[in-house]
PDB file of C-alpha atoms in Angstrom:
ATOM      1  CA  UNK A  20     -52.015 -29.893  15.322  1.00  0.00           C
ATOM      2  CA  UNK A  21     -53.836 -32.628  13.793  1.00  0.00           C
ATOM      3  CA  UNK A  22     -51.887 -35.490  11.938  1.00  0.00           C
ATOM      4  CA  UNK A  23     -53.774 -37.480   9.525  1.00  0.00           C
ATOM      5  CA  UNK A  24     -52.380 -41.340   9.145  1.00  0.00           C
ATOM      6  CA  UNK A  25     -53.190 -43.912   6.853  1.00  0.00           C
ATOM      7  CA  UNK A  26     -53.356 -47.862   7.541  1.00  0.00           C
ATOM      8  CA  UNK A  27     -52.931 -50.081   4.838  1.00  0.00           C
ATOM      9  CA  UNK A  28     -49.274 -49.348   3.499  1.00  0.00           C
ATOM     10  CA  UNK A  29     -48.157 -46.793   6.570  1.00  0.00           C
ATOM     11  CA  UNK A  30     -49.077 -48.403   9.837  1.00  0.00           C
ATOM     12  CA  UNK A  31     -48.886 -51.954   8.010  1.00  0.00           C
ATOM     13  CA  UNK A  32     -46.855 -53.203   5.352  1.00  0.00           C
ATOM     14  CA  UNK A  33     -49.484 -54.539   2.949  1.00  0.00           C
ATOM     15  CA  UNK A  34     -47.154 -54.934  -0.039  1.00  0.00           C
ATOM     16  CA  UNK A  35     -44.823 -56.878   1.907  1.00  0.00           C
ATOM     17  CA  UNK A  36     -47.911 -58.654   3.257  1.00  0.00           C
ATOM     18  CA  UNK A  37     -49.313 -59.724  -0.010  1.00  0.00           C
ATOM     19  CA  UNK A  38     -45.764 -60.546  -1.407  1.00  0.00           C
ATOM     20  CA  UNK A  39     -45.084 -62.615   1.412  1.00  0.00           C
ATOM     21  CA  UNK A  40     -48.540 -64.792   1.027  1.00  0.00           C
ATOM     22  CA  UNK A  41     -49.815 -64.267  -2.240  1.00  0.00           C
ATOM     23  CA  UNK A  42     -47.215 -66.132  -4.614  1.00  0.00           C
ATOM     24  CA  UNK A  43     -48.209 -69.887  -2.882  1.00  0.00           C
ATOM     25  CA  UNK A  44     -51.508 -68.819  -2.995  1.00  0.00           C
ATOM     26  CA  UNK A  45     -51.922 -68.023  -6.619  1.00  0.00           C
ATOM     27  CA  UNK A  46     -49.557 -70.757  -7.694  1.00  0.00           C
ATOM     28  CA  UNK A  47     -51.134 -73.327  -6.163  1.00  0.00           C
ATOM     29  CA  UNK A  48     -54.878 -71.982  -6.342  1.00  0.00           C
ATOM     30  CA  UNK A  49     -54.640 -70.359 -10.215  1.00  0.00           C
ATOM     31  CA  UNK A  50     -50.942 -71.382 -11.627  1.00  0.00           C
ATOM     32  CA  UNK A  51     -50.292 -67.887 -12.065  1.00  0.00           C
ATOM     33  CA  UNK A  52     -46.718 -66.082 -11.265  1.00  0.00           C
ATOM     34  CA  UNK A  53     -45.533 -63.117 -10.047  1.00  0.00           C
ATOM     35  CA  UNK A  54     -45.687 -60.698 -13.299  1.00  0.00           C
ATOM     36  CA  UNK A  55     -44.963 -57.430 -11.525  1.00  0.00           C
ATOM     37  CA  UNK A  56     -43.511 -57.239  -7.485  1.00  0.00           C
ATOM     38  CA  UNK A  57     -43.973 -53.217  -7.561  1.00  0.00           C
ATOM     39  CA  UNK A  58     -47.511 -52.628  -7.814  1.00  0.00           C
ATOM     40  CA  UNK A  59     -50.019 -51.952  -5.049  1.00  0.00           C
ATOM     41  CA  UNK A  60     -52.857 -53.830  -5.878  1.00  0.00           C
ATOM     42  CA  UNK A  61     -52.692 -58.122  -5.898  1.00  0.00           C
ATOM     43  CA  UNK A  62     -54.304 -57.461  -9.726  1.00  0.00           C
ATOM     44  CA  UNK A  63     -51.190 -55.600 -11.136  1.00  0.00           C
ATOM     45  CA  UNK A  64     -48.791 -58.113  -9.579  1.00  0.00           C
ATOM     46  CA  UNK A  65     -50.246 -61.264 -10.652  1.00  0.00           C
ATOM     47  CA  UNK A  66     -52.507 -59.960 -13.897  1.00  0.00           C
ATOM     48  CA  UNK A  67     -55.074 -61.644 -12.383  1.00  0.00           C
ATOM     49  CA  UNK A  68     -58.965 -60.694 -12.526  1.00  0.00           C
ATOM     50  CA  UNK A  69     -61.098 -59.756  -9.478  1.00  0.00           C
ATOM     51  CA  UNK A  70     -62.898 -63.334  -8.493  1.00  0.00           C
ATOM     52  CA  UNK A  71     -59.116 -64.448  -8.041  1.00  0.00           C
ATOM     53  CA  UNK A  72     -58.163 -61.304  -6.274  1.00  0.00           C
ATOM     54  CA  UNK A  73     -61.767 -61.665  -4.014  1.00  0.00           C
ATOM     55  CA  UNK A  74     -60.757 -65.508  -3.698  1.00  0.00           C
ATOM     56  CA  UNK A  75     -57.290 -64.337  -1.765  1.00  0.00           C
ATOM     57  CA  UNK A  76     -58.815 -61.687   0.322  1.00  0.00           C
ATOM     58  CA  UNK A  77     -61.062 -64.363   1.108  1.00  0.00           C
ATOM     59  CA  UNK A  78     -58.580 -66.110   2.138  1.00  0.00           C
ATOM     60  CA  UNK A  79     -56.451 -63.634   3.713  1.00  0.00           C
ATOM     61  CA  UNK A  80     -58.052 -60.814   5.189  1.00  0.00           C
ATOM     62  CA  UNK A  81     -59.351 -61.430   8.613  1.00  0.00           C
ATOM     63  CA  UNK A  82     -55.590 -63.005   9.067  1.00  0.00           C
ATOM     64  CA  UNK A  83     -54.179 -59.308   7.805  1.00  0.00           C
ATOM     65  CA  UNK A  84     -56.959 -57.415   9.994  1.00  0.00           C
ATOM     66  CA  UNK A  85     -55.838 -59.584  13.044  1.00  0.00           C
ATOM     67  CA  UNK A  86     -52.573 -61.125  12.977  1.00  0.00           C
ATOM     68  CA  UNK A  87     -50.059 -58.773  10.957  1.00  0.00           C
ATOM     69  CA  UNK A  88     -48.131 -56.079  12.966  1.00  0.00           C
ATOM     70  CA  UNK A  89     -48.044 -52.234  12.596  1.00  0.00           C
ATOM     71  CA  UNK A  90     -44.306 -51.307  11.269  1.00  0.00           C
ATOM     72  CA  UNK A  91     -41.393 -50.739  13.382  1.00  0.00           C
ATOM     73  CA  UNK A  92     -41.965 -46.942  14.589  1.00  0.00           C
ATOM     74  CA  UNK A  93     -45.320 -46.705  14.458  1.00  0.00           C
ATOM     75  CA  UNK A  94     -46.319 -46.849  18.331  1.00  0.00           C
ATOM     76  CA  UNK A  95     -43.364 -44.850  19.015  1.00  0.00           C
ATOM     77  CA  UNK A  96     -44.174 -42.000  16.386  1.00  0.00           C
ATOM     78  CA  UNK A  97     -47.880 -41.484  17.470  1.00  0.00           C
ATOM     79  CA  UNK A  98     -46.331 -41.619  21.152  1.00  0.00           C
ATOM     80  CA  UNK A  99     -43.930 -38.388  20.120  1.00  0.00           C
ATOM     81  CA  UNK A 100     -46.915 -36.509  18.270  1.00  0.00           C
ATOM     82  CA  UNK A 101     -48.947 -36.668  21.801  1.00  0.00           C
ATOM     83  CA  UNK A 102     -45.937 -36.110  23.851  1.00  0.00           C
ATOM     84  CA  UNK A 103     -45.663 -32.879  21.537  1.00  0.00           C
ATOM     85  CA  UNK A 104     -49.296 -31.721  22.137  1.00  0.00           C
ATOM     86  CA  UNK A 105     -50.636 -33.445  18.632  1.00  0.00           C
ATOM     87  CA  UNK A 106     -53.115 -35.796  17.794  1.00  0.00           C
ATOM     88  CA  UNK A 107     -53.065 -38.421  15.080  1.00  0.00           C
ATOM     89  CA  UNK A 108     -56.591 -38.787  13.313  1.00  0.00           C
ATOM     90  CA  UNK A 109     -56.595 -42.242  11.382  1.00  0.00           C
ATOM     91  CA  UNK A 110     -58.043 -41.741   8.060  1.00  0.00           C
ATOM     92  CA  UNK A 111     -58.672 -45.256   6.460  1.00  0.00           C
ATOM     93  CA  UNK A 112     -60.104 -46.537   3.194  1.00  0.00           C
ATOM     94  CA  UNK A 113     -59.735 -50.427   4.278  1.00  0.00           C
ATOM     95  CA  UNK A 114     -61.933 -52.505   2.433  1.00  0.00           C
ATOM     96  CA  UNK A 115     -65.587 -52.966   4.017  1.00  0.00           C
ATOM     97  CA  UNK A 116     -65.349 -50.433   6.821  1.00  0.00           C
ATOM     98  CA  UNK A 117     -67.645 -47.676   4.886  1.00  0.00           C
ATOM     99  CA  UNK A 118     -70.174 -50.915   4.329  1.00  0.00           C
ATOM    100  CA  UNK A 119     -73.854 -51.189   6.890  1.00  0.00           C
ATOM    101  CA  UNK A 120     -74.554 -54.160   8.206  1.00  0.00           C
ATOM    102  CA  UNK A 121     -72.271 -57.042  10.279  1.00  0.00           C
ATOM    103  CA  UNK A 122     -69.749 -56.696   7.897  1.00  0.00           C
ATOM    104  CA  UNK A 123     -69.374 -53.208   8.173  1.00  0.00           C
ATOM    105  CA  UNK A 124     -69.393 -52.962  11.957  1.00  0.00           C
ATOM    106  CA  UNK A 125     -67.228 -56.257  11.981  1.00  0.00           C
ATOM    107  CA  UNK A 126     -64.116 -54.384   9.936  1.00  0.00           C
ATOM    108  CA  UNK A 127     -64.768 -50.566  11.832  1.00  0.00           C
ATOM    109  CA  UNK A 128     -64.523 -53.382  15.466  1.00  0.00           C
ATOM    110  CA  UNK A 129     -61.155 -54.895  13.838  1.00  0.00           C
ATOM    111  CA  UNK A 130     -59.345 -51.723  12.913  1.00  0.00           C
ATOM    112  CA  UNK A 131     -59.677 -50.056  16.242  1.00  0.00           C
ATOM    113  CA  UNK A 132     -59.237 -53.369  18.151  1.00  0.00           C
ATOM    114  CA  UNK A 133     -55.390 -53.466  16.049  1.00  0.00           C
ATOM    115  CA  UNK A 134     -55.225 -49.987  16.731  1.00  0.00           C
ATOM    116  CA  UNK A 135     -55.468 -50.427  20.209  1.00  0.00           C
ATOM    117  CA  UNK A 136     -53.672 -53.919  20.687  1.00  0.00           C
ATOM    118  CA  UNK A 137     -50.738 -52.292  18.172  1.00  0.00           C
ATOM    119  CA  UNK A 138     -50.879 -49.346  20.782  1.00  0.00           C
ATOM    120  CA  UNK A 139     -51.324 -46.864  18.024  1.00  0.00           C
ATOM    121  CA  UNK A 140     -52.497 -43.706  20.197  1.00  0.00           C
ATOM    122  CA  UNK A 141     -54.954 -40.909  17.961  1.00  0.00           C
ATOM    123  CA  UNK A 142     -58.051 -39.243  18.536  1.00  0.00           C
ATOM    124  CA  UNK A 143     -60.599 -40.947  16.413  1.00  0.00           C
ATOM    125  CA  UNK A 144     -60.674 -43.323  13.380  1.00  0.00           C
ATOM    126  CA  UNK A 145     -62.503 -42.242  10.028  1.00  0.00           C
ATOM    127  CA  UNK A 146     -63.503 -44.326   7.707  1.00  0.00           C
ATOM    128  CA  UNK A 147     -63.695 -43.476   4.107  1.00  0.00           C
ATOM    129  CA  UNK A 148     -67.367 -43.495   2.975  1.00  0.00           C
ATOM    130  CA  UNK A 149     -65.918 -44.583  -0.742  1.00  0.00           C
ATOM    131  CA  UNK A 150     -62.341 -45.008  -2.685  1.00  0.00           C
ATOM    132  CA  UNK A 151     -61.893 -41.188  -4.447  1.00  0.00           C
ATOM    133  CA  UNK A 152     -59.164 -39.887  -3.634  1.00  0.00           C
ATOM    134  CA  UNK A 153     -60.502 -36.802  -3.302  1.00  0.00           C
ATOM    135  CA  UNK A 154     -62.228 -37.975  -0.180  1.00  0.00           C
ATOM    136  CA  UNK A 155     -59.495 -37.874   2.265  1.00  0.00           C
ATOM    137  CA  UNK A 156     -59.123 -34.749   1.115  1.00  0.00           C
ATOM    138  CA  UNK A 157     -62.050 -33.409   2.208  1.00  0.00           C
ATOM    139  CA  UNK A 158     -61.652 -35.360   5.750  1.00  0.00           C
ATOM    140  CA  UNK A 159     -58.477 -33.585   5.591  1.00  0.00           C
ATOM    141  CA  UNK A 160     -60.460 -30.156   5.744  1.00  0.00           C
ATOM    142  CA  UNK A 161     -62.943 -31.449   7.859  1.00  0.00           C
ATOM    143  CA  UNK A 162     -60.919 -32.324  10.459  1.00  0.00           C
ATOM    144  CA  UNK A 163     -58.417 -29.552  10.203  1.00  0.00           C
ATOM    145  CA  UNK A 164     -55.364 -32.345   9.292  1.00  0.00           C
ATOM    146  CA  UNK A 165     -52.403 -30.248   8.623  1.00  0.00           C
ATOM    147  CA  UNK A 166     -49.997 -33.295   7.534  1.00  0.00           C
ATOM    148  CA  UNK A 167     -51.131 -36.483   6.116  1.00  0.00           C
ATOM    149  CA  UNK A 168     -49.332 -39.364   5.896  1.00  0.00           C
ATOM    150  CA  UNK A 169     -49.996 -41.948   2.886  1.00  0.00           C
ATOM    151  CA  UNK A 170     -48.666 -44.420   0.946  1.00  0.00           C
ATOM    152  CA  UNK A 171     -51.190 -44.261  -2.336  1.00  0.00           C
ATOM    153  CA  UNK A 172     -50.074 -41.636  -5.038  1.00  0.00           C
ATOM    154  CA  UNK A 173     -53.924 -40.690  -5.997  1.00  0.00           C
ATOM    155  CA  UNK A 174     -54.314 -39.858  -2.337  1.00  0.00           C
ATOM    156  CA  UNK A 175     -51.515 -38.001  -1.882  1.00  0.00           C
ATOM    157  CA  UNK A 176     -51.861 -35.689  -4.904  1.00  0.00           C
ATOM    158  CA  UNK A 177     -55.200 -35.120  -3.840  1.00  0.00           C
ATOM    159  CA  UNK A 178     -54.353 -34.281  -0.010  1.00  0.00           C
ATOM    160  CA  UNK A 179     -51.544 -31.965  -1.307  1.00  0.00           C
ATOM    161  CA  UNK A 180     -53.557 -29.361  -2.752  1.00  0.00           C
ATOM    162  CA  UNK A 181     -54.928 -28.788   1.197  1.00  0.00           C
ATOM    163  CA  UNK A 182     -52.455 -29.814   3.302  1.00  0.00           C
ATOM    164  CA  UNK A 183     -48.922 -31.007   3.600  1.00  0.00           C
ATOM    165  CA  UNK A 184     -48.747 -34.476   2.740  1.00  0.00           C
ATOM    166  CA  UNK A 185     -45.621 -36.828   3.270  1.00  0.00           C
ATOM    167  CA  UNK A 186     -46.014 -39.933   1.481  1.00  0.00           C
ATOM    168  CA  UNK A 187     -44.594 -43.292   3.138  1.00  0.00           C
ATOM    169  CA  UNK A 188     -41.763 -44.652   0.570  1.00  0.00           C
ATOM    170  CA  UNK A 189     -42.721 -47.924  -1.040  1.00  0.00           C
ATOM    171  CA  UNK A 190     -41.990 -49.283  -4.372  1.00  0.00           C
ATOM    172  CA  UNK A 191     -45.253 -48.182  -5.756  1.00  0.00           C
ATOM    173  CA  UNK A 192     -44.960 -44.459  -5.117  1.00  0.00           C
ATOM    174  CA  UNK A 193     -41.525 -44.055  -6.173  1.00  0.00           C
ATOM    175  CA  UNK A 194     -42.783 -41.376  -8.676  1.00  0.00           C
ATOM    176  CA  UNK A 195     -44.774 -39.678  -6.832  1.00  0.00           C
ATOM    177  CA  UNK A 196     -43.536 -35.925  -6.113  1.00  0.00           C
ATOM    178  CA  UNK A 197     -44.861 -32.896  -6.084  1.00  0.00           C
ATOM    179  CA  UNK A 198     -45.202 -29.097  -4.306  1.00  0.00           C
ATOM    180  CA  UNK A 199     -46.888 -30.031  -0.397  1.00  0.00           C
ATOM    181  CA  UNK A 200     -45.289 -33.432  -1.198  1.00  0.00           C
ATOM    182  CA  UNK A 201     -42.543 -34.641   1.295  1.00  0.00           C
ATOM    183  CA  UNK A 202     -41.142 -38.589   1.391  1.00  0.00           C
ATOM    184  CA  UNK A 203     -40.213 -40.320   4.127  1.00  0.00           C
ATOM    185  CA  UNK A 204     -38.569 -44.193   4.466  1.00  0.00           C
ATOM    186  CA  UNK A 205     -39.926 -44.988   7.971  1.00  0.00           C
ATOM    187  CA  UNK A 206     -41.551 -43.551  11.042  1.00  0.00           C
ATOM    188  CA  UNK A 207     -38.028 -41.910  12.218  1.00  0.00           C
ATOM    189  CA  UNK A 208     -37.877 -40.054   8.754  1.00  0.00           C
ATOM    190  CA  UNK A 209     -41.379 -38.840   8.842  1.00  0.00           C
ATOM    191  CA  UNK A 210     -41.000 -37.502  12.777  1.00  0.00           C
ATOM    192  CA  UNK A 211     -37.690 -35.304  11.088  1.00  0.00           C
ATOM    193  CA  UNK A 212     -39.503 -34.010   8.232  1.00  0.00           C
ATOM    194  CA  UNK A 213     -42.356 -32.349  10.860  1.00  0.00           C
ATOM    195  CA  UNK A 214     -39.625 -31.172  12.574  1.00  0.00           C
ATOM    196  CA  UNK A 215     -37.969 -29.592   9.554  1.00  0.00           C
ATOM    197  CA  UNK A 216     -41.037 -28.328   8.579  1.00  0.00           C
ATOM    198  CA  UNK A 217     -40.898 -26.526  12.066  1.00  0.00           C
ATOM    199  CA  UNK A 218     -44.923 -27.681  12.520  1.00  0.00           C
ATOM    200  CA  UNK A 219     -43.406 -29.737  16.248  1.00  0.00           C
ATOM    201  CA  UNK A 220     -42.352 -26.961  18.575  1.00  0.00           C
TER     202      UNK A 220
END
């Protein structure tokens, strides 16, 4: 069976990321404050408008493509799916891997070199081509993904209608629920709910 597997918010913990770095950032760069810790995207949390949030990725993005770990589990879960005759296809939307050119080969080089140095075993690494929703969806039913796991409510509505989808608890996605839908807290949890859902034999 094929398992589909986000990056940004499943194998990494880019809230906690950007909550960890951003506030010194945009206090000392813009004098702005924290107005909102749960949202997903550095805009919602801050209020702030895209040249500040393209001034911190700037800033911050080859150290989050490099540096920051996958999340405690991950190695370990994509470990069980093999050792249970599965494969995990990693189905990304990270910001300038769809792009032509340097920068576009630079980002697709960095994802699968943090794959690989985060020992994060799958089959193959797509790349989103743009940021619908309804586009990992149709990877989904391209690549015959059964379960995908995501962190982005938009994604995982989308995914739902095609495949079971078990969405990565975060304070952003609290709401999110739905038939197909299934939540898990960490790696361990989402390894259970497969198993409940009798797809690992």
């Amino acid at each position: 069976m094929n398992i589909g597997i986000d990056v940004d918010g499943v194998l990494t913990d880019i809230h906690e990321f950007n909550i960890r770095h951003a506030p010194p950032f945009f206090k000392r760069k813009y004098d702005r404050e924290v107005v909102d810790e749960a949202p997903y995207d550095i805009r919602d949390i801050f209020g702030c408008p895209d040249k500040e949030w393209i001034a911190y990725w700037k800033r911050y993005l080859l150290k989050y493509a490099t540096v920051e770990p996958a999340r405690k589990g991950a190695k370990e879960f994509t470990e069980k799916l093999y050792a249970d005759g599965h494969e995990a296809i990693i189905i990304t939307k990270r910001v300038f891997t769809a792009k032509k050119g340097v920068m576009g080969r630079l980002m697709r080089t960095l994802v699968r070199s943090w794959l690989k140095r985060n020992g994060i075993l799958h089959r193959e690494a797509v790349f989103c081509v743009h940021d619908d929703p309804d586009i990992k969806k149709a990877i989904c039913l391209d690549k015959d993904v059964k379960i995908m796991i995501d962190d982005e409510p938009e994604n995982i509505y989308a995914v739902a209608d095609v495949a079971k989808a078990i969405c990565f608890d975060t304070s952003y996605n609290r709401d999110c629920k739905g038939e197909n839908i299934y939540r898990a807290k960490d790696f361990d949890e989402a390894y259970a709910i497969i198993e409940r859902l009798g797809e690992i034999k």
